[in-house]
């Protein structure tokens, strides 16, 4: 696999990256008309009508970054009308997911709008019908065979939807709909002011950074650098960089916002986003930081316990533990995928029930594998690379056997991770000029991955462990024997020990490191071969 990797210089790399984009980036004015979204016009008219008639409106969001971001955008929009809005983000532990019978018990309203959820809320829609509550669903998840009986469903994945770009997140669907509400009510609200939050949602929900997503993220990151929104002021103070990238959001901001819904209550993140002053925003951000640290500790402990439970002969890893924290099982599954190169399902057992998350690799469709064995489950949902599921504890062993039986027919090649190595760079090409070149093709993320390079059989000069818990490695190497200068690799979340032959072969990416006003290239290890 590593024998045909070409040597690259900077002009080769530029040509390689330029091939990814055959057209110029779209302008904001070229974003397709929201009216093309199925039921969007109908939904906007109903919302405008409810506002004019002074009806009670309730918003139901979701506890992940996309759901909280969607909720924050709608809350902010309604504040500027101004119009009272009850906003509810269900609690993962007490309420369950999205608009559901439990949530509806505490709602007294005329109109419910969902954001980033609702496409599978069949029972909730029936309850709304009985109670004469109008239900408008805005979502971006894949619909099932049966749709909820709602007043309007706005979801680009509906077969009846003509919106030309389907891969948008929940916050984008909500934002596009609000654009129509603005028009309906002849408001003067500037929809561009929400792009900072929108960019965070697109990045965190791993939407492909192509087409309109690329434009919105670029514009949103630019706004993040200048916005006077208290939350954005705190984010840029925290990152303290001359230029915020999509990776800064993905690795440093999104996990913090996510930690509230994972460990406690997503309202903490919503209060951060919607804070009216920097003092309040700072307090909420500090709280999110504490929750994120707790999330890391919980995740590390659960990962260790899960590692001890893995049957290494299984093609699909299935592990379960009593009272493992529901909020971290998805991250733990991702860690197991990285470690073993197999799809992983991690289940938390409470009493006689187990709930969990699945993560996949390569071309293995974990959703289809789970669906094939749904007779053993109480619930499931998701997509090709990630899914959620529930089952009775007595059925875990049978499910593990069944899902592994189903996986026998999957070709070995489908299990190969989709990392594509761009080439081998000479050490002298890793400089600030390379950083400038890479910057031209940002934002990087899904469908526009940051290029990775190969170092082959390099001499390991020294290894130092870093971080409070010494869980990261700083590896000093010499790429070729004749070179006097060494280069440094950083391997996060990996304790790397000196190999017997003192050689290393690995893939890495190059990012910008800013410290005390100095800019340098930082080499981050992706995979050690």
XYZ file of C-alpha atoms in Angstrom:
529
model
C 0.000 0.000 0.000
C 2.869 2.384 0.808
C 5.127 1.417 -2.085
C 3.500 3.585 -4.767
C 3.412 6.884 -2.853
C 4.943 9.636 -5.055
C 7.453 12.290 -3.985
C 5.882 15.766 -4.095
C 7.150 19.306 -4.289
C 4.993 22.362 -3.523
C 3.848 22.925 -7.108
C 2.780 19.255 -7.363
C 0.799 19.667 -4.158
C -0.865 22.859 -5.408
C -1.961 21.079 -8.606
C -3.254 18.114 -6.588
C -5.362 20.297 -4.295
C -6.612 22.511 -7.134
C -8.072 19.384 -8.814
C -10.545 19.050 -5.930
C -12.352 22.219 -7.002
C -13.307 22.378 -10.656
C -15.370 25.548 -10.140
C -15.033 28.738 -8.162
C -16.620 28.858 -4.711
C -20.254 29.882 -4.689
C -21.185 33.326 -3.405
C -23.799 33.724 -0.658
C -26.136 35.149 -3.299
C -25.924 31.817 -5.168
C -27.306 29.733 -2.303
C -30.401 27.977 -3.723
C -33.777 29.528 -2.908
C -35.160 28.154 0.408
C -38.568 27.890 -1.299
C -37.177 24.820 -3.087
C -37.242 23.000 0.261
C -40.380 20.873 0.415
C -43.057 22.458 2.657
C -40.778 25.432 3.515
C -43.192 28.045 2.151
C -46.123 26.376 3.892
C -44.163 26.269 7.175
C -43.017 29.910 6.911
C -46.594 31.096 6.286
C -47.869 29.109 9.308
C -45.136 30.579 11.581
C -45.900 34.128 10.332
C -49.625 33.547 10.834
C -49.021 32.317 14.429
C -46.934 35.423 15.184
C -49.588 37.771 13.763
C -52.308 35.984 15.777
C -50.189 36.161 18.955
C -50.218 32.355 19.350
C -47.963 30.366 21.686
C -44.930 28.960 19.853
C -42.599 26.270 21.237
C -39.254 25.251 19.745
C -37.879 21.734 20.361
C -34.174 21.213 19.607
C -31.559 18.510 20.105
C -28.645 18.161 22.530
C -25.727 17.889 20.057
C -23.837 20.857 18.547
C -26.068 21.024 15.455
C -29.228 20.888 17.570
C -28.041 23.520 20.079
C -26.773 25.767 17.245
C -30.128 25.448 15.428
C -31.965 26.336 18.638
C -29.679 29.334 19.309
C -30.236 30.749 15.803
C -34.044 30.494 16.094
C -34.037 31.921 19.649
C -31.895 34.878 18.538
C -34.113 35.470 15.472
C -37.302 35.554 17.581
C -35.638 37.941 20.087
C -35.066 40.367 17.231
C -38.675 40.297 15.942
C -39.300 40.557 19.003
C -41.674 37.701 19.858
C -41.857 35.341 22.887
C -40.673 31.803 22.173
C -40.439 28.824 24.520
C -37.296 26.886 23.629
C -36.810 23.319 24.892
C -33.758 21.132 24.370
C -34.634 17.638 25.661
C -32.314 16.176 28.276
C -30.569 13.035 27.008
C -31.039 11.216 30.331
C -34.571 12.252 31.392
C -36.366 13.072 28.150
C -34.668 11.044 25.436
C -34.197 12.318 21.888
C -36.067 15.125 20.129
C -39.781 15.876 20.220
C -41.334 12.882 22.010
C -44.260 12.012 24.332
C -42.157 12.762 27.463
C -41.336 16.278 26.247
C -44.930 16.903 25.123
C -46.195 16.271 28.677
C -44.750 19.617 29.775
C -45.712 21.630 26.678
C -48.785 23.876 26.498
C -48.710 25.580 23.101
C -50.411 26.244 19.757
C -47.443 25.575 17.444
C -44.355 23.373 17.813
C -41.326 23.818 15.552
C -38.573 21.205 15.694
C -34.966 21.788 14.674
C -32.489 18.992 13.854
C -35.029 16.335 14.875
C -38.565 15.092 14.280
C -38.362 13.054 11.071
C -38.976 9.855 13.082
C -41.398 11.378 15.652
C -44.467 9.351 14.604
C -45.965 9.036 18.101
C -45.303 12.690 19.016
C -46.983 13.860 15.790
C -50.101 11.812 16.642
C -50.231 13.356 20.134
C -49.940 16.853 18.617
C -52.833 16.010 16.264
C -55.014 14.875 19.180
C -54.188 18.031 21.149
C -54.750 20.279 18.097
C -51.160 21.522 18.154
C -49.711 22.412 14.744
C -46.377 20.605 14.275
C -43.685 21.867 11.884
C -40.734 19.507 11.579
C -37.378 20.809 10.332
C -34.734 18.097 10.127
C -31.969 16.776 7.879
C -31.865 13.114 8.872
C -32.914 10.310 6.538
C -36.682 9.659 6.679
C -38.001 6.187 7.455
C -40.654 4.350 5.466
C -43.425 6.125 7.419
C -43.470 9.898 7.920
C -44.940 11.706 10.965
C -48.413 13.178 10.405
C -47.243 16.798 10.814
C -48.558 20.100 9.417
C -45.291 20.547 7.471
C -42.025 18.621 7.135
C -38.977 20.532 5.899
C -36.151 18.050 5.256
C -33.873 18.011 2.178
C -33.704 14.183 2.351
C -37.421 13.790 1.601
C -37.931 12.137 -1.805
C -40.424 14.935 -2.636
C -37.853 17.682 -1.898
C -36.351 19.565 -4.853
C -33.616 21.391 -2.968
C -30.541 20.864 -5.194
C -28.017 20.281 -2.369
C -29.078 17.585 0.106
C -26.073 17.441 2.460
C -26.985 20.272 4.809
C -27.217 20.151 8.601
C -30.196 20.895 10.846
C -29.053 24.453 11.565
C -28.946 25.214 7.831
C -32.504 23.934 7.338
C -33.695 26.158 10.219
C -31.727 29.166 8.923
C -33.119 28.792 5.396
C -36.672 28.542 6.759
C -36.172 31.670 8.903
C -35.144 33.495 5.727
C -38.637 32.793 4.378
C -40.265 33.835 7.677
C -38.321 37.117 7.473
C -39.687 37.696 3.965
C -43.241 36.740 5.013
C -43.226 39.272 7.872
C -41.212 41.918 5.936
C -38.569 42.041 8.709
C -35.222 43.820 8.391
C -33.196 41.120 10.195
C -29.795 40.481 8.542
C -29.564 36.674 8.082
C -25.755 36.888 7.656
C -25.363 37.694 11.370
C -26.037 34.006 12.196
C -23.235 32.594 10.005
C -20.765 32.317 12.916
C -23.051 29.843 14.718
C -24.038 28.191 11.424
C -20.386 27.498 10.535
C -19.833 25.768 13.900
C -22.874 23.538 13.285
C -21.782 22.564 9.738
C -18.261 21.666 10.912
C -19.370 19.837 14.075
C -22.008 17.775 12.231
C -19.321 16.668 9.728
C -21.117 17.971 6.661
C -19.118 17.769 3.401
C -17.220 21.057 2.966
C -18.142 21.481 -0.690
C -20.723 23.544 -2.579
C -22.774 25.896 -0.347
C -21.340 24.348 2.840
C -17.866 25.532 1.875
C -19.141 29.062 1.247
C -21.100 29.233 4.508
C -18.188 27.913 6.582
C -15.730 30.351 4.976
C -18.071 33.290 5.567
C -18.943 32.063 9.065
C -15.311 31.685 10.165
C -14.599 35.155 8.814
C -17.558 36.537 10.814
C -16.324 34.692 13.917
C -13.165 36.827 13.745
C -15.179 40.073 13.828
C -18.629 39.414 15.324
C -19.607 41.255 18.502
C -21.799 38.314 19.574
C -20.555 37.668 23.157
C -20.119 33.916 22.459
C -17.990 34.649 19.367
C -15.880 37.170 21.319
C -15.149 34.472 23.939
C -14.346 31.840 21.266
C -11.785 34.047 19.535
C -10.258 35.140 22.868
C -9.935 31.479 23.840
C -8.385 30.374 20.508
C -6.164 33.489 20.392
C -5.246 33.076 16.719
C -4.890 35.464 13.794
C -7.043 33.143 11.696
C -9.618 30.615 12.971
C -9.808 27.366 10.955
C -12.446 24.663 10.670
C -10.096 22.366 12.612
C -9.921 24.832 15.513
C -13.712 24.558 15.713
C -13.759 20.757 15.241
C -11.129 19.995 17.902
C -11.364 22.857 20.403
C -14.860 24.370 20.304
C -17.323 21.672 19.155
C -16.330 19.159 21.908
C -16.931 21.846 24.559
C -20.375 22.708 23.213
C -21.182 18.989 22.876
C -20.089 18.179 26.437
C -23.114 19.925 27.985
C -25.642 17.601 26.309
C -23.390 14.561 26.726
C -22.818 14.909 30.471
C -25.428 17.239 31.939
C -27.875 19.467 30.053
C -27.562 21.190 26.662
C -29.178 24.359 28.071
C -25.694 25.269 29.393
C -24.423 25.438 25.786
C -27.560 27.291 24.657
C -27.026 29.880 27.406
C -23.447 30.325 26.152
C -24.576 30.920 22.559
C -27.394 33.308 23.530
C -25.574 35.227 26.310
C -26.261 38.958 26.080
C -22.866 40.007 27.521
C -19.311 38.644 27.541
C -19.307 38.134 31.338
C -22.224 35.665 31.101
C -20.767 34.029 27.973
C -17.414 33.599 29.742
C -19.052 31.962 32.795
C -20.928 29.498 30.563
C -17.798 28.779 28.505
C -15.855 28.047 31.707
C -18.608 25.627 32.728
C -18.436 23.971 29.291
C -14.647 23.650 29.718
C -15.115 21.894 33.078
C -17.703 19.532 31.586
C -15.384 18.811 28.667
C -12.553 17.898 31.068
C -14.939 15.613 32.940
C -16.004 14.127 29.590
C -12.339 13.383 28.777
C -11.797 11.652 32.145
C -15.020 9.641 31.841
C -14.181 8.717 28.259
C -10.610 7.617 29.143
C -11.835 5.372 31.975
C -14.626 3.859 29.865
C -12.256 3.344 26.905
C -9.857 1.395 29.151
C -12.676 -0.828 30.422
C -13.985 -1.310 26.871
C -10.511 -2.256 25.582
C -10.351 -5.032 28.200
C -13.687 -6.432 26.935
C -12.848 -6.630 23.220
C -12.862 -9.991 21.464
C -10.092 -9.393 18.901
C -11.357 -12.183 16.615
C -14.641 -10.366 15.913
C -15.033 -8.399 12.682
C -17.531 -6.132 14.423
C -16.559 -5.217 17.983
C -19.473 -5.339 20.443
C -18.738 -4.445 24.074
C -21.034 -3.603 26.980
C -20.520 -2.339 30.523
C -22.721 -1.605 33.521
C -23.424 2.096 33.983
C -20.950 3.234 31.346
C -21.858 6.875 30.740
C -24.342 7.138 27.853
C -22.839 10.466 26.840
C -19.401 9.034 25.959
C -20.166 5.627 24.389
C -20.065 7.124 20.867
C -16.590 8.589 21.446
C -15.412 5.300 22.996
C -16.673 3.431 19.908
C -14.613 5.804 17.729
C -11.520 5.111 19.875
C -11.998 1.333 19.424
C -12.326 1.793 15.645
C -8.993 3.694 15.638
C -7.309 1.054 17.783
C -8.528 -2.138 16.046
C -9.459 -0.998 12.528
C -12.920 -2.574 12.872
C -16.412 -1.129 13.301
C -17.350 -0.904 16.986
C -20.596 -0.932 18.980
C -20.373 0.220 22.616
C -23.348 -0.366 24.940
C -24.170 1.068 28.354
C -26.138 -1.323 30.598
C -28.681 0.023 33.078
C -30.897 -2.537 34.823
C -32.164 -4.888 32.084
C -31.723 -2.456 29.182
C -28.679 -1.497 27.085
C -28.284 1.643 24.974
C -25.333 2.477 22.814
C -23.593 3.874 19.780
C -21.896 2.392 16.746
C -19.068 3.774 14.596
C -17.807 2.337 11.329
C -14.736 2.352 9.099
C -13.965 2.295 5.365
C -16.965 1.236 3.294
C -18.709 -0.851 5.975
C -22.336 0.294 6.322
C -22.948 -0.110 10.063
C -26.580 1.052 9.770
C -27.426 -1.772 7.318
C -25.643 -4.352 9.513
C -27.672 -3.251 12.524
C -30.931 -3.073 10.518
C -30.380 -6.643 9.340
C -30.557 -7.742 12.989
C -33.299 -5.390 14.183
C -35.349 -8.345 15.477
C -32.946 -8.363 18.451
C -33.296 -4.619 19.113
C -35.830 -2.353 20.818
C -34.809 0.673 18.716
C -32.139 1.846 16.290
C -31.360 4.667 13.863
C -28.473 6.338 12.090
C -26.555 6.209 8.836
C -23.650 4.459 7.114
C -20.843 5.541 9.467
C -22.657 6.010 12.799
C -25.764 4.701 14.521
C -27.557 4.482 17.849
C -29.367 1.417 19.207
C -31.142 -0.107 22.206
C -31.777 -3.720 23.242
C -32.513 -5.977 26.215
C -29.417 -7.113 28.136
C -30.390 -10.785 27.604
C -30.043 -10.251 23.811
C -26.539 -8.689 23.767
C -24.663 -11.993 23.223
C -27.072 -13.080 20.467
C -26.787 -9.656 18.809
C -22.968 -9.787 18.885
C -23.018 -13.196 17.200
C -25.663 -12.144 14.661
C -23.980 -8.890 13.612
C -20.658 -10.707 13.180
C -22.388 -13.390 11.107
C -23.839 -10.663 8.889
C -20.361 -9.106 8.534
C -18.874 -12.339 7.130
C -20.151 -11.520 3.635
C -18.484 -8.056 3.594
C -15.282 -8.013 1.471
C -12.021 -7.438 3.388
C -11.275 -4.358 1.279
C -14.348 -2.605 2.718
C -12.663 -2.576 6.142
C -9.675 -0.552 4.892
C -9.748 3.037 6.254
C -10.203 5.679 3.587
C -7.062 7.629 4.396
C -5.458 8.834 1.180
C -1.808 9.824 1.393
C -0.962 12.687 -0.971
C 2.756 11.959 -1.221
C 6.208 12.237 0.357
C 7.462 15.758 1.107
C 11.122 16.705 1.427
C 11.945 18.116 4.889
C 13.063 21.434 3.408
C 9.591 21.905 1.859
C 7.931 21.946 5.292
C 8.011 25.695 5.922
C 5.775 28.789 6.192
C 5.418 28.881 2.400
C 3.822 25.410 2.604
C 1.461 26.727 5.318
C 0.408 29.581 3.000
C -0.223 27.093 0.184
C -2.349 24.835 2.399
C -4.297 27.837 3.703
C -5.516 28.647 0.172
C -7.615 25.462 0.124
C -9.233 25.800 3.552
C -11.657 25.093 5.134
C -10.630 21.449 5.505
C -13.007 18.781 6.737
C -15.362 16.146 5.348
C -15.010 15.828 1.509
C -12.032 18.229 1.586
C -9.617 16.475 3.912
C -6.395 18.181 4.916
C -3.696 16.482 2.804
C -1.617 13.829 4.542
C 1.982 12.955 3.778
C 4.208 9.935 4.366
C 7.440 9.607 6.285
C 9.037 6.237 5.563
C 11.691 4.445 7.627
C 12.843 7.656 9.299
C 15.355 7.488 12.156
C 13.810 8.133 15.593
C 16.235 10.398 17.489
C 14.225 10.868 20.698
C 10.730 10.556 22.188
C 9.327 12.787 24.925
C 5.897 12.417 26.529
C 3.800 15.561 26.938
C 0.641 16.752 28.662
C -0.504 16.700 32.282
C -1.106 12.943 32.078
C 1.839 12.265 29.716
C -0.535 10.814 27.126
C 0.901 12.610 24.053
C 4.236 11.937 22.305
C 6.746 14.362 20.815
C 8.859 12.344 18.366
C 12.107 13.807 17.022
C 13.137 12.204 13.725
C 15.686 12.466 10.937
C 13.962 11.776 7.615
C 17.146 10.792 5.755
C 20.504 9.629 7.214
C 22.532 12.401 5.497
C 20.474 15.205 7.090
C 21.830 17.125 10.068
C 18.552 18.825 10.985
C 15.781 16.881 12.652
C 12.011 17.396 12.439
C 9.427 16.958 15.137
C 6.211 14.946 15.036
C 3.377 15.291 17.560
C 1.248 12.201 18.270
C -1.785 13.224 20.314
C -3.465 10.631 22.575
C -0.691 8.151 21.848
C 2.188 6.979 24.031
C 4.849 5.945 21.526
C 7.812 3.932 22.729
C 11.205 3.774 21.057
C 11.046 0.967 18.460
C 13.824 -1.649 18.513
C 15.126 -0.653 15.084
C 14.757 3.076 15.934
C 12.737 3.582 12.716
C 9.264 5.030 12.115
C 6.879 4.964 9.150
C 3.825 7.160 9.554
C 1.368 9.488 7.851
C 1.046 13.056 9.098
C -0.615 16.375 8.324
C 0.896 19.857 8.501
C -0.875 22.585 10.485
C -0.033 26.113 11.566
C 1.231 26.547 15.119
C 1.009 30.069 16.584
C 2.790 30.754 19.863
C 3.839 34.125 21.284
C 3.347 35.737 17.884
C 5.598 33.195 16.123
C 4.215 31.003 13.340
C 5.674 27.565 12.598
C 4.687 24.331 10.872
C 3.440 21.593 13.198
C 3.494 17.965 12.044
C 0.627 15.895 13.485
C 0.810 12.097 13.276
C -2.279 10.479 11.735
C -1.286 6.836 11.653
C 1.824 4.842 12.552
C 2.356 1.869 10.233
